[in-house]
């Protein structure tokens, strides 16, 4: 392994742990010049391993573990997010709900509701969870099955979504950075983007492990009518972007909303 390869591997490792680190800090940690770091960042950006930002970079993420594996990770954080989300959507009578580990826990918590609610979802597991409650009307969207995620996607799914309008779209995330929310699967990202376009507000459920990550396709920018519900405060760059663009943040560790 060449010296440059070892240096770039170390650089990627540092970015994995601290997405908001600056070029001069990277140079200090790697014991090289800032010019060397910038060259490495440019090369990694060209190969798609990172995405350059002003003064630094974020690590990109092109895949996620399968749903079954994700359901065993960050359980306490995701359950906290799920219960906060149920409270947040309490005044809504219609929801799109995307697939994923955190949204499944949200559906399990939402199942306890005793009010009339209509839910449209591409996720088989979420449809089954909610269908056991007679006060929740569930529509399972049509489409081609993505077996590892237990969701449907494709042209039939997108066409079906276009026929409906809901108050909220509740989705998970593969990554959350200063630009927005991203998803690792291209076809699933298209479904979530369609849901978001056909809802008045987007509610993003993401635990802190997703901060500073950017995946294959952005589903929604950080903007008005977007609310991020998470278990602990994001890094200052993400919090600044939320505030600057008029989005909302609901965070369990802060015990408040901004």
PDB file of C-alpha atoms in Angstrom:
ATOM      1  CA  UNK A   1       0.000   0.000   0.000  1.00  0.00           C
ATOM      2  CA  UNK A   2       1.402   3.382  -1.018  1.00  0.00           C
ATOM      3  CA  UNK A   3       1.934   6.283   1.349  1.00  0.00           C
ATOM      4  CA  UNK A   4      -0.827   8.244  -0.405  1.00  0.00           C
ATOM      5  CA  UNK A   5      -3.294   5.348  -0.123  1.00  0.00           C
ATOM      6  CA  UNK A   6      -2.586   4.968   3.593  1.00  0.00           C
ATOM      7  CA  UNK A   7      -3.004   8.731   4.067  1.00  0.00           C
ATOM      8  CA  UNK A   8      -6.302   8.770   2.196  1.00  0.00           C
ATOM      9  CA  UNK A   9      -7.611   5.774   4.151  1.00  0.00           C
ATOM     10  CA  UNK A  10      -6.772   7.622   7.362  1.00  0.00           C
ATOM     11  CA  UNK A  11      -8.437  10.758   6.019  1.00  0.00           C
ATOM     12  CA  UNK A  12     -11.627   8.787   5.298  1.00  0.00           C
ATOM     13  CA  UNK A  13     -11.509   7.304   8.788  1.00  0.00           C
ATOM     14  CA  UNK A  14     -11.241  10.774  10.336  1.00  0.00           C
ATOM     15  CA  UNK A  15     -14.161  12.056   8.234  1.00  0.00           C
ATOM     16  CA  UNK A  16     -16.257   9.051   9.296  1.00  0.00           C
ATOM     17  CA  UNK A  17     -15.901  10.136  12.934  1.00  0.00           C
ATOM     18  CA  UNK A  18     -16.086  13.903  12.436  1.00  0.00           C
ATOM     19  CA  UNK A  19     -17.844  15.109   9.295  1.00  0.00           C
ATOM     20  CA  UNK A  20     -17.474  18.796  10.162  1.00  0.00           C
ATOM     21  CA  UNK A  21     -13.676  18.784  10.536  1.00  0.00           C
ATOM     22  CA  UNK A  22     -11.840  21.528   8.619  1.00  0.00           C
ATOM     23  CA  UNK A  23      -8.914  21.245   6.194  1.00  0.00           C
ATOM     24  CA  UNK A  24      -6.370  22.734   8.608  1.00  0.00           C
ATOM     25  CA  UNK A  25      -7.444  20.291  11.327  1.00  0.00           C
ATOM     26  CA  UNK A  26      -7.113  17.377   8.896  1.00  0.00           C
ATOM     27  CA  UNK A  27      -3.613  18.592   7.989  1.00  0.00           C
ATOM     28  CA  UNK A  28      -2.631  18.684  11.668  1.00  0.00           C
ATOM     29  CA  UNK A  29      -3.961  15.184  12.317  1.00  0.00           C
ATOM     30  CA  UNK A  30      -2.252  13.719   9.249  1.00  0.00           C
ATOM     31  CA  UNK A  31       0.915  15.744   9.775  1.00  0.00           C
ATOM     32  CA  UNK A  32       0.916  17.019   6.188  1.00  0.00           C
ATOM     33  CA  UNK A  33       0.378  20.387   4.525  1.00  0.00           C
ATOM     34  CA  UNK A  34      -3.069  21.806   3.830  1.00  0.00           C
ATOM     35  CA  UNK A  35      -2.212  21.659   0.110  1.00  0.00           C
ATOM     36  CA  UNK A  36      -1.698  17.884   0.382  1.00  0.00           C
ATOM     37  CA  UNK A  37      -5.033  17.506   2.160  1.00  0.00           C
ATOM     38  CA  UNK A  38      -6.803  19.552  -0.502  1.00  0.00           C
ATOM     39  CA  UNK A  39      -5.294  17.391  -3.264  1.00  0.00           C
ATOM     40  CA  UNK A  40      -6.386  14.235  -1.460  1.00  0.00           C
ATOM     41  CA  UNK A  41      -9.884  15.628  -0.920  1.00  0.00           C
ATOM     42  CA  UNK A  42     -10.186  16.565  -4.586  1.00  0.00           C
ATOM     43  CA  UNK A  43      -9.144  13.075  -5.645  1.00  0.00           C
ATOM     44  CA  UNK A  44     -11.535  11.386  -3.206  1.00  0.00           C
ATOM     45  CA  UNK A  45     -14.305  13.699  -4.400  1.00  0.00           C
ATOM     46  CA  UNK A  46     -13.689  12.706  -8.031  1.00  0.00           C
ATOM     47  CA  UNK A  47     -13.945   9.012  -7.122  1.00  0.00           C
ATOM     48  CA  UNK A  48     -17.194   9.590  -5.210  1.00  0.00           C
ATOM     49  CA  UNK A  49     -15.886   8.618  -1.763  1.00  0.00           C
ATOM     50  CA  UNK A  50     -16.497  12.074  -0.300  1.00  0.00           C
ATOM     51  CA  UNK A  51     -18.311  15.271  -1.186  1.00  0.00           C
ATOM     52  CA  UNK A  52     -16.379  18.514  -0.909  1.00  0.00           C
ATOM     53  CA  UNK A  53     -17.897  21.271   1.234  1.00  0.00           C
ATOM     54  CA  UNK A  54     -16.765  24.785   1.982  1.00  0.00           C
ATOM     55  CA  UNK A  55     -13.574  24.401   4.015  1.00  0.00           C
ATOM     56  CA  UNK A  56     -13.799  20.627   4.336  1.00  0.00           C
ATOM     57  CA  UNK A  57     -15.654  17.505   3.172  1.00  0.00           C
ATOM     58  CA  UNK A  58     -18.245  14.892   4.158  1.00  0.00           C
ATOM     59  CA  UNK A  59     -18.002  11.129   3.684  1.00  0.00           C
ATOM     60  CA  UNK A  60     -20.448   9.724   1.147  1.00  0.00           C
ATOM     61  CA  UNK A  61     -22.392   6.553   1.781  1.00  0.00           C
ATOM     62  CA  UNK A  62     -23.609   4.500  -1.165  1.00  0.00           C
ATOM     63  CA  UNK A  63     -25.151   1.582   0.735  1.00  0.00           C
ATOM     64  CA  UNK A  64     -26.708   0.603   4.046  1.00  0.00           C
ATOM     65  CA  UNK A  65     -26.929  -2.675   5.937  1.00  0.00           C
ATOM     66  CA  UNK A  66     -30.126  -4.633   5.277  1.00  0.00           C
ATOM     67  CA  UNK A  67     -33.239  -3.715   7.269  1.00  0.00           C
ATOM     68  CA  UNK A  68     -32.976  -6.839   9.433  1.00  0.00           C
ATOM     69  CA  UNK A  69     -29.491  -5.784  10.579  1.00  0.00           C
ATOM     70  CA  UNK A  70     -30.474  -2.130  11.117  1.00  0.00           C
ATOM     71  CA  UNK A  71     -33.311  -3.185  13.390  1.00  0.00           C
ATOM     72  CA  UNK A  72     -30.685  -4.431  15.878  1.00  0.00           C
ATOM     73  CA  UNK A  73     -28.786  -1.100  15.940  1.00  0.00           C
ATOM     74  CA  UNK A  74     -29.369   2.133  17.921  1.00  0.00           C
ATOM     75  CA  UNK A  75     -32.573   0.669  19.354  1.00  0.00           C
ATOM     76  CA  UNK A  76     -32.944   3.052  22.336  1.00  0.00           C
ATOM     77  CA  UNK A  77     -32.308   6.114  20.183  1.00  0.00           C
ATOM     78  CA  UNK A  78     -34.766   4.979  17.524  1.00  0.00           C
ATOM     79  CA  UNK A  79     -37.482   4.176  20.058  1.00  0.00           C
ATOM     80  CA  UNK A  80     -37.062   7.643  21.572  1.00  0.00           C
ATOM     81  CA  UNK A  81     -37.375   9.195  18.107  1.00  0.00           C
ATOM     82  CA  UNK A  82     -40.439   7.060  17.347  1.00  0.00           C
ATOM     83  CA  UNK A  83     -42.319   8.243  20.442  1.00  0.00           C
ATOM     84  CA  UNK A  84     -41.427  11.891  19.791  1.00  0.00           C
ATOM     85  CA  UNK A  85     -42.667  11.488  16.233  1.00  0.00           C
ATOM     86  CA  UNK A  86     -46.008  10.025  17.354  1.00  0.00           C
ATOM     87  CA  UNK A  87     -46.549  13.108  19.495  1.00  0.00           C
ATOM     88  CA  UNK A  88     -45.506  15.391  16.622  1.00  0.00           C
ATOM     89  CA  UNK A  89     -48.031  13.892  14.161  1.00  0.00           C
ATOM     90  CA  UNK A  90     -50.888  13.785  16.677  1.00  0.00           C
ATOM     91  CA  UNK A  91     -52.918  16.461  14.833  1.00  0.00           C
ATOM     92  CA  UNK A  92     -52.596  14.869  11.403  1.00  0.00           C
ATOM     93  CA  UNK A  93     -55.277  12.661   9.870  1.00  0.00           C
ATOM     94  CA  UNK A  94     -53.293  11.449   6.860  1.00  0.00           C
ATOM     95  CA  UNK A  95     -49.697  10.284   6.470  1.00  0.00           C
ATOM     96  CA  UNK A  96     -47.301   8.875   3.940  1.00  0.00           C
ATOM     97  CA  UNK A  97     -44.854   6.639   5.852  1.00  0.00           C
ATOM     98  CA  UNK A  98     -41.653   5.406   4.210  1.00  0.00           C
ATOM     99  CA  UNK A  99     -39.882   2.164   5.003  1.00  0.00           C
ATOM    100  CA  UNK A 100     -36.872   1.595   7.245  1.00  0.00           C
ATOM    101  CA  UNK A 101     -35.888   0.674  10.783  1.00  0.00           C
ATOM    102  CA  UNK A 102     -36.846   3.908  12.536  1.00  0.00           C
ATOM    103  CA  UNK A 103     -40.121   4.309  10.650  1.00  0.00           C
ATOM    104  CA  UNK A 104     -41.057   0.722  11.584  1.00  0.00           C
ATOM    105  CA  UNK A 105     -40.560   1.560  15.266  1.00  0.00           C
ATOM    106  CA  UNK A 106     -42.611   4.711  14.663  1.00  0.00           C
ATOM    107  CA  UNK A 107     -45.410   2.574  13.196  1.00  0.00           C
ATOM    108  CA  UNK A 108     -45.331   0.270  16.230  1.00  0.00           C
ATOM    109  CA  UNK A 109     -45.745   3.272  18.522  1.00  0.00           C
ATOM    110  CA  UNK A 110     -48.397   4.844  16.270  1.00  0.00           C
ATOM    111  CA  UNK A 111     -50.390   1.590  16.358  1.00  0.00           C
ATOM    112  CA  UNK A 112     -51.556   2.509  19.876  1.00  0.00           C
ATOM    113  CA  UNK A 113     -53.464   5.569  18.642  1.00  0.00           C
ATOM    114  CA  UNK A 114     -57.232   5.692  19.117  1.00  0.00           C
ATOM    115  CA  UNK A 115     -58.115   8.275  16.480  1.00  0.00           C
ATOM    116  CA  UNK A 116     -59.124   8.016  12.836  1.00  0.00           C
ATOM    117  CA  UNK A 117     -56.064   8.041  10.597  1.00  0.00           C
ATOM    118  CA  UNK A 118     -55.262   7.191   6.976  1.00  0.00           C
ATOM    119  CA  UNK A 119     -51.766   5.881   6.165  1.00  0.00           C
ATOM    120  CA  UNK A 120     -50.269   5.229   2.736  1.00  0.00           C
ATOM    121  CA  UNK A 121     -47.027   3.244   2.730  1.00  0.00           C
ATOM    122  CA  UNK A 122     -44.730   1.295   0.391  1.00  0.00           C
ATOM    123  CA  UNK A 123     -43.586  -0.862   3.336  1.00  0.00           C
ATOM    124  CA  UNK A 124     -45.150  -4.286   3.930  1.00  0.00           C
ATOM    125  CA  UNK A 125     -44.075  -4.454   7.573  1.00  0.00           C
ATOM    126  CA  UNK A 126     -45.476  -1.013   8.358  1.00  0.00           C
ATOM    127  CA  UNK A 127     -48.762  -1.825   6.604  1.00  0.00           C
ATOM    128  CA  UNK A 128     -49.094  -5.013   8.663  1.00  0.00           C
ATOM    129  CA  UNK A 129     -48.215  -3.261  11.934  1.00  0.00           C
ATOM    130  CA  UNK A 130     -50.844  -0.555  11.473  1.00  0.00           C
ATOM    131  CA  UNK A 131     -53.571  -2.748   9.986  1.00  0.00           C
ATOM    132  CA  UNK A 132     -54.149  -4.370  13.389  1.00  0.00           C
ATOM    133  CA  UNK A 133     -55.631  -1.062  14.625  1.00  0.00           C
ATOM    134  CA  UNK A 134     -59.243  -0.713  13.383  1.00  0.00           C
ATOM    135  CA  UNK A 135     -59.108   3.098  13.621  1.00  0.00           C
ATOM    136  CA  UNK A 136     -56.221   3.285  11.105  1.00  0.00           C
ATOM    137  CA  UNK A 137     -57.057   2.877   7.429  1.00  0.00           C
ATOM    138  CA  UNK A 138     -53.982   1.554   5.636  1.00  0.00           C
ATOM    139  CA  UNK A 139     -53.294   1.665   1.913  1.00  0.00           C
ATOM    140  CA  UNK A 140     -50.384  -0.516   0.787  1.00  0.00           C
ATOM    141  CA  UNK A 141     -48.895   1.106  -2.315  1.00  0.00           C
ATOM    142  CA  UNK A 142     -48.373  -1.039  -5.448  1.00  0.00           C
ATOM    143  CA  UNK A 143     -45.032  -1.655  -7.114  1.00  0.00           C
ATOM    144  CA  UNK A 144     -42.032  -3.906  -7.567  1.00  0.00           C
ATOM    145  CA  UNK A 145     -40.782  -5.518  -4.355  1.00  0.00           C
ATOM    146  CA  UNK A 146     -37.370  -4.613  -2.926  1.00  0.00           C
ATOM    147  CA  UNK A 147     -36.882  -7.808  -0.867  1.00  0.00           C
ATOM    148  CA  UNK A 148     -34.124  -6.656   1.502  1.00  0.00           C
ATOM    149  CA  UNK A 149     -36.114  -3.586   2.554  1.00  0.00           C
ATOM    150  CA  UNK A 150     -39.623  -5.012   2.291  1.00  0.00           C
ATOM    151  CA  UNK A 151     -40.845  -2.020   0.286  1.00  0.00           C
ATOM    152  CA  UNK A 152     -42.131  -1.467  -3.233  1.00  0.00           C
ATOM    153  CA  UNK A 153     -40.826   0.947  -5.839  1.00  0.00           C
ATOM    154  CA  UNK A 154     -41.038   1.687  -9.543  1.00  0.00           C
ATOM    155  CA  UNK A 155     -43.405   3.408 -11.950  1.00  0.00           C
ATOM    156  CA  UNK A 156     -46.622   1.952 -10.454  1.00  0.00           C
ATOM    157  CA  UNK A 157     -45.591   3.184  -7.007  1.00  0.00           C
ATOM    158  CA  UNK A 158     -44.823   6.698  -8.245  1.00  0.00           C
ATOM    159  CA  UNK A 159     -48.069   6.895 -10.235  1.00  0.00           C
ATOM    160  CA  UNK A 160     -50.101   5.808  -7.221  1.00  0.00           C
ATOM    161  CA  UNK A 161     -48.431   8.361  -4.939  1.00  0.00           C
ATOM    162  CA  UNK A 162     -49.227  11.153  -7.422  1.00  0.00           C
ATOM    163  CA  UNK A 163     -52.966  10.563  -6.919  1.00  0.00           C
ATOM    164  CA  UNK A 164     -52.905  11.445  -3.227  1.00  0.00           C
ATOM    165  CA  UNK A 165     -52.122  14.406  -0.990  1.00  0.00           C
ATOM    166  CA  UNK A 166     -51.362  14.019   2.725  1.00  0.00           C
ATOM    167  CA  UNK A 167     -50.622  16.420   5.518  1.00  0.00           C
ATOM    168  CA  UNK A 168     -47.317  14.741   6.402  1.00  0.00           C
ATOM    169  CA  UNK A 169     -44.716  12.476   4.830  1.00  0.00           C
ATOM    170  CA  UNK A 170     -42.749  10.600   7.492  1.00  0.00           C
ATOM    171  CA  UNK A 171     -39.470   9.208   6.166  1.00  0.00           C
ATOM    172  CA  UNK A 172     -36.159   7.891   7.427  1.00  0.00           C
ATOM    173  CA  UNK A 173     -32.707   8.777   6.143  1.00  0.00           C
ATOM    174  CA  UNK A 174     -29.444   7.128   5.162  1.00  0.00           C
ATOM    175  CA  UNK A 175     -27.628  10.433   5.633  1.00  0.00           C
ATOM    176  CA  UNK A 176     -28.179  13.934   7.000  1.00  0.00           C
ATOM    177  CA  UNK A 177     -25.781  16.738   6.122  1.00  0.00           C
ATOM    178  CA  UNK A 178     -25.866  20.511   5.691  1.00  0.00           C
ATOM    179  CA  UNK A 179     -27.563  20.230   2.283  1.00  0.00           C
ATOM    180  CA  UNK A 180     -30.349  17.841   3.148  1.00  0.00           C
ATOM    181  CA  UNK A 181     -31.603  14.309   3.612  1.00  0.00           C
ATOM    182  CA  UNK A 182     -30.302  11.487   1.429  1.00  0.00           C
ATOM    183  CA  UNK A 183     -31.113   7.844   0.745  1.00  0.00           C
ATOM    184  CA  UNK A 184     -28.757   5.011  -0.195  1.00  0.00           C
ATOM    185  CA  UNK A 185     -31.117   3.240  -2.624  1.00  0.00           C
ATOM    186  CA  UNK A 186     -31.845   5.102  -5.852  1.00  0.00           C
ATOM    187  CA  UNK A 187     -35.238   3.477  -6.461  1.00  0.00           C
ATOM    188  CA  UNK A 188     -36.384   3.928  -2.859  1.00  0.00           C
ATOM    189  CA  UNK A 189     -35.180   7.548  -2.916  1.00  0.00           C
ATOM    190  CA  UNK A 190     -37.467   8.167  -5.895  1.00  0.00           C
ATOM    191  CA  UNK A 191     -40.426   6.838  -3.898  1.00  0.00           C
ATOM    192  CA  UNK A 192     -39.636   9.000  -0.872  1.00  0.00           C
ATOM    193  CA  UNK A 193     -39.115  12.075  -3.041  1.00  0.00           C
ATOM    194  CA  UNK A 194     -42.546  11.525  -4.592  1.00  0.00           C
ATOM    195  CA  UNK A 195     -44.127  11.175  -1.148  1.00  0.00           C
ATOM    196  CA  UNK A 196     -42.448  14.380  -0.031  1.00  0.00           C
ATOM    197  CA  UNK A 197     -43.698  16.287  -3.095  1.00  0.00           C
ATOM    198  CA  UNK A 198     -47.257  15.194  -2.321  1.00  0.00           C
ATOM    199  CA  UNK A 199     -47.269  16.130   1.370  1.00  0.00           C
ATOM    200  CA  UNK A 200     -47.616  19.512   3.058  1.00  0.00           C
ATOM    201  CA  UNK A 201     -44.753  18.809   5.469  1.00  0.00           C
ATOM    202  CA  UNK A 202     -41.883  16.312   5.668  1.00  0.00           C
ATOM    203  CA  UNK A 203     -40.930  14.693   8.975  1.00  0.00           C
ATOM    204  CA  UNK A 204     -37.489  13.064   8.905  1.00  0.00           C
ATOM    205  CA  UNK A 205     -36.681  10.450  11.554  1.00  0.00           C
ATOM    206  CA  UNK A 206     -32.920  10.008  11.897  1.00  0.00           C
ATOM    207  CA  UNK A 207     -30.675   9.010  14.787  1.00  0.00           C
ATOM    208  CA  UNK A 208     -27.349  10.731  15.373  1.00  0.00           C
ATOM    209  CA  UNK A 209     -25.353   8.061  13.492  1.00  0.00           C
ATOM    210  CA  UNK A 210     -26.707   9.556  10.230  1.00  0.00           C
ATOM    211  CA  UNK A 211     -25.276  13.049  10.849  1.00  0.00           C
ATOM    212  CA  UNK A 212     -22.565  14.181   8.451  1.00  0.00           C
ATOM    213  CA  UNK A 213     -23.295  11.337   6.038  1.00  0.00           C
ATOM    214  CA  UNK A 214     -24.362  11.795   2.419  1.00  0.00           C
ATOM    215  CA  UNK A 215     -25.835   8.925   0.435  1.00  0.00           C
ATOM    216  CA  UNK A 216     -26.581   8.285  -3.208  1.00  0.00           C
ATOM    217  CA  UNK A 217     -29.553  10.589  -3.772  1.00  0.00           C
ATOM    218  CA  UNK A 218     -30.963  13.539  -1.875  1.00  0.00           C
ATOM    219  CA  UNK A 219     -34.678  13.193  -1.146  1.00  0.00           C
ATOM    220  CA  UNK A 220     -35.273  16.656   0.300  1.00  0.00           C
ATOM    221  CA  UNK A 221     -33.213  19.754   1.061  1.00  0.00           C
ATOM    222  CA  UNK A 222     -33.066  21.359   4.484  1.00  0.00           C
ATOM    223  CA  UNK A 223     -35.840  23.908   4.016  1.00  0.00           C
ATOM    224  CA  UNK A 224     -39.158  25.165   5.335  1.00  0.00           C
ATOM    225  CA  UNK A 225     -41.780  22.467   5.866  1.00  0.00           C
ATOM    226  CA  UNK A 226     -39.070  19.984   6.883  1.00  0.00           C
ATOM    227  CA  UNK A 227     -38.776  18.790  10.478  1.00  0.00           C
ATOM    228  CA  UNK A 228     -35.884  16.624  11.701  1.00  0.00           C
ATOM    229  CA  UNK A 229     -36.681  14.478  14.740  1.00  0.00           C
ATOM    230  CA  UNK A 230     -33.586  12.992  16.321  1.00  0.00           C
ATOM    231  CA  UNK A 231     -32.200  11.667  19.583  1.00  0.00           C
ATOM    232  CA  UNK A 232     -29.412  14.199  20.207  1.00  0.00           C
ATOM    233  CA  UNK A 233     -28.248  17.531  18.785  1.00  0.00           C
ATOM    234  CA  UNK A 234     -26.613  17.518  15.340  1.00  0.00           C
ATOM    235  CA  UNK A 235     -23.194  19.123  14.912  1.00  0.00           C
ATOM    236  CA  UNK A 236     -23.138  22.958  14.735  1.00  0.00           C
ATOM    237  CA  UNK A 237     -22.944  23.054  10.921  1.00  0.00           C
ATOM    238  CA  UNK A 238     -26.141  21.042  10.513  1.00  0.00           C
ATOM    239  CA  UNK A 239     -27.919  22.971  13.269  1.00  0.00           C
ATOM    240  CA  UNK A 240     -26.929  26.232  11.603  1.00  0.00           C
ATOM    241  CA  UNK A 241     -28.291  25.006   8.257  1.00  0.00           C
ATOM    242  CA  UNK A 242     -31.592  24.032   9.905  1.00  0.00           C
ATOM    243  CA  UNK A 243     -31.955  27.439  11.487  1.00  0.00           C
ATOM    244  CA  UNK A 244     -30.807  29.358   8.405  1.00  0.00           C
ATOM    245  CA  UNK A 245     -33.262  27.634   6.069  1.00  0.00           C
ATOM    246  CA  UNK A 246     -36.260  27.756   8.386  1.00  0.00           C
ATOM    247  CA  UNK A 247     -36.528  24.015   9.013  1.00  0.00           C
ATOM    248  CA  UNK A 248     -37.499  22.588  12.401  1.00  0.00           C
ATOM    249  CA  UNK A 249     -35.534  20.453  14.851  1.00  0.00           C
ATOM    250  CA  UNK A 250     -37.058  18.231  17.524  1.00  0.00           C
ATOM    251  CA  UNK A 251     -34.374  16.672  19.667  1.00  0.00           C
ATOM    252  CA  UNK A 252     -34.814  14.403  22.674  1.00  0.00           C
ATOM    253  CA  UNK A 253     -31.498  15.317  24.342  1.00  0.00           C
ATOM    254  CA  UNK A 254     -32.355  19.022  24.121  1.00  0.00           C
ATOM    255  CA  UNK A 255     -35.892  18.379  25.357  1.00  0.00           C
ATOM    256  CA  UNK A 256     -37.130  21.272  23.225  1.00  0.00           C
ATOM    257  CA  UNK A 257     -38.004  22.319  19.714  1.00  0.00           C
ATOM    258  CA  UNK A 258     -36.540  25.042  17.516  1.00  0.00           C
TER     259      UNK A 258
END
